[in-house]
Amino acid sequence: MERDVVTVTGTQGDEPSSASSRVLIVMEHGVLSRYQLPATGTIRIGRAEDSDVVLRGAAASRGHALLHIGPTLALEDLGSLNGTLLRGTRLAAGERTAIKIGEPMHIGSTILVAQYAPRQGAVPLAASSTGQQRELDPSIVVRDPVMLSVYDVLHRVAPSTIGILILGETGVGKEVVAATVHRLSGARSKGPFVCINCAALNASIFESEVFGHQQGSFTGAVKSKLGLLETADKGTVFLDEVGELPWSVQAKLLRVIETREITRVGGLKPQAIDVRFVAATNRDLRAEIQAGSFREDLFFRLNGVSVRIPPLRERPAEIELLVHTFLSSMAAGLVGKPPTVSAAAMQLLTQYPWPGNIRELKNAIECAVLLSTGSGSIEPMHLPLEMLPNHPSTTAGPRSSTPAPRSATRPAALTWPAASDEREQPERDRIIAALAAFSGNQTRAAEFLEMPRRTLVSKLTAYGLPRPRKSSPTED
């Protein structure tokens, strides 16, 4: 089966099974490549076209590094211009350094990881990688054993039409998983992928938006309108937050799933649709059934196969790869090279429980990138205060020593770096923090800082700060 997302069968420290071999996974510019490694030998990594593993990143030298393969693996930098990072340290040129399975190696923004994986599906080293690359969503990092089993299930069931119910907390990446199901669904993957946010549709507009309506069927229906289900014909419908569906529309949705027919509001004749339903929720639907707020028959229709996405706190081994993947995806919008992450900051990132899961991690990295402008490295002081050990905000609640002006309410995520008294903060740091908190909105940041916007722009120039772009929303 052709796979869009790499699925490995072991984690750091695992021994290979008789059906497994070692592969090298390369993540570069949002694209993933996977190479079969020989049992023994040496492979060359670099930008030169005759390299065994050809890199496209500007930070890679033509002959950048060697990977020595035997019972153990060792990495050797060939005196590259920009260096090779392992465990946060630049390797000395010409020295072999042992690496572990699952341990990330960094060449600029490119991440390389050796893993145990099935022999089937890996790319031979001598082959051109251009036809083998797959787009990799920044939220897809498959390393934890539980996540490996999740993606194994997805690969098995995606080509069928069985309903899939995705369970998990807010921010764990349920929509990413649903999109993966669509990409793996064979011929259906060429059709549309339509996301319906059930929490955003109340009962009065659900039928019109989802089923469509005929001209004149109600006041304001000046022309006929396709429903979302019609637009998804031959594709996949993702019912996000399906536990929020109003009771009054659950029976209507159930009938559509059972008959694969819809009738527009004001219409007289049903029409067939060919769609595959994938649903997701952060609620306990069995408890909702007991409470009388969710239909049991609809639950059984949606729950052909259920997969639980574990929260990020249960898969900390993936945090470092996620951090570097986010930094790589942000590189295009930054002036200069993306910052590195210090060992102390990475330790805090991997130890924090992340109640907001991947969404919270991505937002924290975006904020840290802004706060670290000019320093070249993300340090603990650039991370949210609640992540710092023994900080007063973790026990005494949010600080309120300086009330925010009425024109710009201080968001809960706004934290000043380092010092506990806002008046002690250097003006430059306060400006960076305000911009980060208001997602780069200079007008709101200026209002909060109680200065004219023109003054804020002048100070950005004076302090050598770029005028940041707004942060992009994170997928659930």
XYZ file of C-alpha atoms in Angstrom:
476
model
C 0.000 0.000 0.000
C 1.353 3.422 -0.944
C 1.678 5.632 2.122
C 1.624 9.413 2.466
C 2.795 9.433 6.083
C 5.846 7.555 7.271
C 4.934 4.755 9.658
C 7.761 3.241 11.658
C 7.683 0.180 13.872
C 10.142 1.012 16.617
C 11.322 3.791 18.869
C 14.623 4.825 20.314
C 16.282 1.845 21.971
C 14.042 -0.758 20.304
C 15.652 -3.812 18.776
C 14.731 -4.562 15.172
C 12.407 -7.453 14.483
C 13.161 -10.038 11.828
C 10.802 -8.175 9.487
C 12.378 -4.776 10.061
C 15.352 -2.875 8.723
C 16.778 0.576 9.268
C 15.629 3.550 7.248
C 16.666 7.190 7.149
C 13.803 9.682 7.329
C 14.528 13.135 5.913
C 12.169 16.061 6.642
C 12.954 19.080 4.496
C 10.801 22.106 3.615
C 7.601 20.341 4.683
C 8.396 17.288 2.545
C 9.257 13.833 3.810
C 11.565 11.301 2.131
C 12.387 7.811 3.355
C 15.498 5.837 2.395
C 16.320 2.167 2.943
C 19.708 1.831 4.674
C 22.050 -1.055 3.842
C 23.157 -3.460 6.575
C 26.714 -2.100 6.426
C 28.592 0.605 4.571
C 28.804 4.370 4.328
C 26.382 6.788 2.675
C 27.124 10.360 1.625
C 24.727 13.176 2.497
C 24.842 16.568 0.766
C 23.640 18.868 -2.004
C 25.737 17.251 -4.726
C 23.550 15.338 -7.171
C 25.719 12.233 -6.852
C 25.136 12.063 -3.079
C 23.361 8.989 -1.762
C 20.928 11.295 0.085
C 20.502 14.577 -1.817
C 19.524 17.588 0.292
C 17.984 20.753 -1.151
C 18.389 23.090 1.829
C 20.682 26.096 1.419
C 22.515 25.213 4.663
C 23.765 21.906 3.246
C 27.220 21.684 1.652
C 27.776 19.660 -1.503
C 29.539 16.994 0.524
C 28.109 17.618 3.969
C 28.273 14.454 6.082
C 28.759 10.707 6.106
C 26.552 8.170 7.855
C 28.582 5.085 8.805
C 26.402 1.971 9.034
C 27.171 -1.204 10.918
C 25.838 -2.830 14.097
C 25.655 0.781 15.321
C 25.362 4.074 13.436
C 27.853 6.951 13.454
C 27.675 10.416 11.888
C 30.680 12.298 10.530
C 30.673 15.933 9.410
C 32.902 16.521 6.370
C 33.961 20.051 7.308
C 30.685 21.555 6.120
C 30.259 25.317 6.078
C 27.175 25.455 8.325
C 27.843 22.359 10.408
C 25.848 19.357 11.563
C 24.018 19.438 14.892
C 23.489 16.418 17.126
C 22.009 16.767 20.629
C 22.260 20.533 20.216
C 26.029 20.444 19.644
C 27.897 21.062 16.391
C 29.964 18.041 15.421
C 33.708 18.403 14.991
C 34.774 17.894 11.384
C 36.198 14.463 10.619
C 35.130 12.822 13.877
C 32.654 9.968 14.022
C 29.916 10.382 16.625
C 27.616 7.499 17.542
C 23.911 8.136 17.077
C 20.899 6.286 18.416
C 17.852 5.085 16.554
C 15.225 7.847 16.708
C 17.758 10.588 17.519
C 17.266 13.692 15.316
C 20.186 15.134 13.351
C 20.009 18.708 12.027
C 21.531 20.218 8.900
C 20.139 23.725 8.831
C 16.357 23.368 8.897
C 16.541 19.783 7.595
C 15.879 17.002 10.106
C 17.228 13.475 9.599
C 16.180 10.536 11.782
C 17.191 6.886 11.572
C 14.395 4.468 12.469
C 13.514 0.794 12.327
C 10.824 0.250 9.705
C 9.341 -2.473 7.487
C 11.462 -3.197 4.443
C 8.512 -2.701 2.145
C 7.911 0.887 1.035
C 11.307 2.463 1.701
C 13.139 4.258 -1.084
C 16.363 2.649 -2.343
C 19.290 4.965 -1.750
C 20.304 5.082 -5.394
C 16.826 6.130 -6.551
C 15.830 9.696 -7.302
C 13.756 10.985 -4.417
C 11.643 13.446 -6.398
C 8.994 10.869 -7.223
C 9.004 9.404 -3.732
C 8.440 12.492 -1.625
C 5.206 13.056 0.248
C 3.856 16.276 1.716
C 4.184 16.206 5.482
C 1.821 18.243 7.622
C 3.796 20.013 10.385
C 1.596 18.330 12.991
C 2.412 14.811 11.733
C 5.338 13.404 13.677
C 5.047 9.658 14.133
C 7.365 8.319 16.803
C 5.407 7.294 19.906
C 4.336 3.598 19.897
C 0.678 4.523 20.448
C 0.745 6.927 17.494
C 2.425 4.256 15.395
C -0.472 1.910 16.077
C -2.972 4.696 15.268
C -1.440 5.292 11.850
C -1.233 1.569 11.222
C -5.003 1.341 11.786
C -5.570 4.339 9.492
C -3.581 2.748 6.683
C -5.656 -0.421 7.011
C -9.118 1.159 7.064
C -8.683 4.291 4.929
C -9.303 2.621 1.526
C -12.718 1.336 2.712
C -15.908 3.366 3.238
C -16.351 2.457 6.912
C -17.076 5.358 9.250
C -14.198 6.511 11.470
C -14.601 8.260 14.820
C -11.535 10.176 16.032
C -11.366 10.797 19.784
C -9.019 13.164 21.568
C -8.574 16.369 23.502
C -8.725 19.769 21.844
C -5.547 20.549 19.950
C -4.204 17.007 19.469
C -4.551 17.185 15.672
C -7.850 15.428 14.933
C -8.364 17.306 11.674
C -4.846 16.375 10.572
C -5.712 12.705 11.184
C -8.977 13.085 9.253
C -7.128 14.664 6.321
C -4.668 11.758 6.433
C -7.564 9.296 6.137
C -8.735 11.201 3.063
C -5.270 11.160 1.463
C -5.021 7.398 2.010
C -8.500 6.597 0.699
C -7.502 5.549 -2.808
C -9.589 6.980 -5.649
C -11.661 9.003 -3.164
C -8.553 11.021 -2.267
C -8.895 12.788 -5.628
C -12.256 14.156 -4.493
C -12.893 17.041 -2.072
C -12.211 17.020 1.655
C -14.955 19.064 3.331
C -14.755 19.994 7.012
C -18.021 20.788 8.802
C -17.598 22.414 12.206
C -20.653 21.079 14.027
C -20.082 23.428 16.972
C -20.486 26.455 14.686
C -23.850 25.440 13.190
C -27.006 25.846 15.222
C -30.170 23.947 14.393
C -31.739 26.823 12.460
C -28.986 27.014 9.837
C -27.709 23.424 9.867
C -30.077 22.085 7.202
C -29.556 25.022 4.851
C -25.764 24.928 5.128
C -25.289 21.149 5.157
C -28.170 19.946 2.941
C -28.596 23.071 0.798
C -31.850 24.837 -0.121
C -34.050 25.661 -3.086
C -34.788 29.172 -4.276
C -37.729 30.675 -2.386
C -37.774 27.964 0.287
C -37.554 30.618 3.031
C -37.196 34.365 3.410
C -33.849 35.389 2.005
C -33.406 32.302 -0.189
C -33.092 34.351 -3.383
C -31.409 31.516 -5.239
C -30.758 27.809 -4.827
C -27.656 26.816 -2.893
C -25.567 23.655 -2.831
C -25.183 22.117 0.614
C -21.805 21.147 2.036
C -22.594 17.460 1.586
C -23.238 17.966 -2.139
C -19.927 19.779 -2.563
C -18.184 16.746 -1.004
C -19.527 14.255 -3.538
C -16.938 11.559 -4.372
C -14.854 12.791 -1.432
C -14.729 12.845 2.370
C -16.840 14.749 4.898
C -15.179 15.530 8.216
C -17.695 16.183 11.015
C -15.572 18.090 13.489
C -16.814 18.299 17.101
C -19.741 16.041 16.238
C -20.634 15.844 19.947
C -21.853 19.450 19.700
C -24.594 18.642 17.183
C -28.043 19.826 18.302
C -30.385 16.945 19.112
C -32.940 18.174 16.574
C -30.597 17.619 13.604
C -28.986 14.357 14.713
C -31.833 12.237 13.317
C -31.607 14.025 9.953
C -27.874 13.446 9.748
C -28.370 9.795 10.707
C -30.789 9.311 7.802
C -28.286 10.834 5.364
C -25.537 8.492 6.590
C -27.841 5.480 6.279
C -29.392 6.270 2.875
C -26.596 8.357 1.299
C -29.334 10.680 0.053
C -30.068 14.316 0.835
C -33.079 16.528 0.270
C -32.515 20.261 0.063
C -34.635 22.570 2.208
C -37.698 23.272 0.089
C -36.844 20.419 -2.262
C -39.155 17.546 -3.143
C -36.814 14.955 -4.598
C -33.885 13.335 -2.747
C -30.596 13.023 -4.550
C -27.837 10.517 -4.007
C -24.415 11.506 -2.692
C -21.224 9.479 -2.580
C -19.287 10.577 0.505
C -17.238 8.973 3.244
C -17.925 10.224 6.799
C -15.164 10.806 9.338
C -16.146 12.343 12.679
C -14.205 13.716 15.637
C -15.017 14.816 19.158
C -13.378 15.703 22.451
C -16.484 14.575 24.344
C -17.284 11.183 25.865
C -20.139 10.263 23.542
C -21.163 7.241 25.611
C -21.646 9.559 28.581
C -23.570 11.954 26.309
C -25.815 9.045 25.282
C -26.512 8.249 28.935
C -27.297 11.918 29.541
C -29.762 11.919 26.645
C -27.924 14.516 24.548
C -26.571 12.258 21.792
C -28.376 9.585 19.801
C -27.111 6.063 20.318
C -28.001 4.989 16.767
C -26.001 7.906 15.314
C -23.058 6.967 17.522
C -23.034 3.409 16.198
C -23.235 4.676 12.605
C -20.264 6.989 13.088
C -18.247 4.570 15.204
C -17.387 1.967 12.577
C -13.761 2.241 13.696
C -12.633 4.502 16.538
C -9.109 5.807 17.063
C -7.915 7.745 20.090
C -5.262 10.402 19.600
C -3.257 10.591 22.833
C -2.547 14.033 24.293
C 0.928 15.442 23.794
C 1.824 14.871 27.454
C 1.548 11.116 26.786
C 4.003 11.243 23.864
C 6.833 13.546 24.941
C 9.298 11.801 22.594
C 7.644 13.644 19.704
C 7.983 17.155 21.151
C 11.524 17.866 19.936
C 10.716 16.796 16.376
C 7.527 18.895 16.446
C 9.483 21.942 17.643
C 12.009 21.659 14.830
C 9.278 20.978 12.292
C 7.425 24.128 13.361
C 10.645 26.147 13.153
C 11.241 24.826 9.641
C 7.734 25.750 8.533
C 8.175 29.282 9.930
C 11.493 29.820 8.155
C 9.854 31.185 4.983
C 8.280 34.062 6.897
C 11.404 35.049 8.831
C 14.163 37.475 7.978
C 17.388 35.495 8.256
C 17.786 32.020 9.663
C 15.269 30.585 12.157
C 16.571 30.506 15.736
C 17.977 27.393 17.335
C 16.608 26.037 20.627
C 18.940 25.892 23.610
C 19.240 22.691 25.616
C 17.665 24.385 28.663
C 14.669 25.597 26.642
C 14.212 22.203 24.992
C 14.238 20.536 28.412
C 11.406 22.804 29.550
C 9.495 22.149 26.338
C 9.734 18.376 26.736
C 8.816 18.418 30.437
C 5.789 20.736 30.191
C 2.410 18.882 30.185
C 0.909 20.952 27.304
C -2.767 21.081 28.307
C -3.486 22.712 24.928
C -1.576 19.951 23.126
C -0.025 20.535 19.675
C -1.917 23.780 19.152
C -0.463 25.219 22.360
C 3.045 24.013 21.455
C 2.880 25.632 18.023
C 1.659 28.922 19.481
C 4.419 28.845 22.109
C 7.077 28.333 19.432
C 5.652 31.152 17.286
C 5.740 33.472 20.308
C 9.266 32.349 21.251
C 10.501 33.060 17.734
C 9.253 36.649 18.042
C 10.674 37.123 21.525
C 14.072 35.733 20.497
C 14.440 38.155 17.583
C 18.084 39.155 17.284
C 19.422 36.590 19.740
C 19.559 33.638 17.332
C 18.543 31.170 20.043
C 15.331 30.414 21.912
C 16.119 30.463 25.634
C 13.912 29.717 28.682
C 13.169 33.446 29.060
C 11.432 33.393 25.669
C 8.955 30.676 26.699
C 5.592 31.288 28.436
C 6.045 32.048 32.123
C 3.909 29.106 33.226
C 6.572 26.803 31.824
C 9.313 28.197 34.045
C 9.916 26.211 37.261
C 8.826 27.841 40.525
C 7.539 30.934 38.787
C 4.926 32.828 40.854
C 2.424 32.591 38.011
C 2.210 28.826 38.485
C 1.034 29.141 42.080
C -0.211 32.660 42.695
C -2.296 33.164 39.556
C -1.811 35.879 36.944
C -0.096 39.114 37.916
C -2.206 42.277 37.875
C 0.148 44.926 39.245
C -0.501 47.198 36.255
C -4.073 47.333 34.961
C -4.442 47.162 31.200
C -5.895 50.213 29.449
C -9.523 49.970 28.405
C -8.645 50.179 24.727
C -6.634 46.936 24.702
C -7.469 44.212 27.201
C -4.425 42.175 28.098
C -4.794 38.636 26.733
C -4.240 35.738 29.097
C -1.293 34.531 26.987
C 0.663 37.792 27.405
C 3.708 37.245 29.621
C 6.709 39.507 30.025
C 10.100 37.827 29.856
C 12.257 37.275 32.937
C 11.522 39.857 35.641
C 8.422 39.736 37.850
C 7.755 43.488 37.826
C 6.621 44.799 34.447
C 8.186 48.217 35.135
C 11.605 46.585 35.312
C 11.345 45.219 31.790
C 13.464 46.821 29.089
C 11.196 48.599 26.652
C 12.391 46.422 23.787
C 11.303 43.224 25.560
C 7.902 44.694 26.423
C 7.336 45.650 22.797
C 8.260 42.146 21.610
C 5.984 40.509 24.179
C 3.047 42.780 23.326
C 3.411 42.094 19.601
C 3.583 38.369 20.261
C 0.494 38.453 22.492
C -1.554 40.353 19.903
C -0.380 38.114 17.018
C 1.640 40.888 15.385
C -1.227 43.442 15.408
C 0.712 46.686 15.832
C -2.362 48.829 16.507
C -3.530 46.695 19.450
C 0.005 46.318 20.779
C 0.481 50.096 20.676
C -2.811 50.639 22.509
C -1.791 48.188 25.199
C 1.619 49.851 25.578
C -0.150 53.234 25.747
C 1.771 54.771 22.876
C 0.762 55.988 19.400
C 1.110 53.407 16.667
C 3.519 55.691 14.811
C 5.720 55.757 17.906
C 5.654 51.971 18.101
C 6.729 51.692 14.452
C 9.583 54.134 15.114
C 10.706 52.098 18.112
C 10.649 48.894 16.053
C 13.089 50.561 13.668
C 15.205 51.961 16.502
C 15.490 48.589 18.231
C 16.140 46.724 14.977
C 12.932 44.676 15.276
C 11.132 43.361 12.176
C 7.471 44.173 11.717
C 6.055 40.666 12.260
C 3.353 38.981 10.296
C 0.213 37.767 11.985
C 0.330 34.233 13.318
C -1.570 31.659 11.287
C -4.228 29.590 13.069
C -3.323 26.124 14.205
C -5.360 23.089 13.044
C -7.143 20.997 15.543
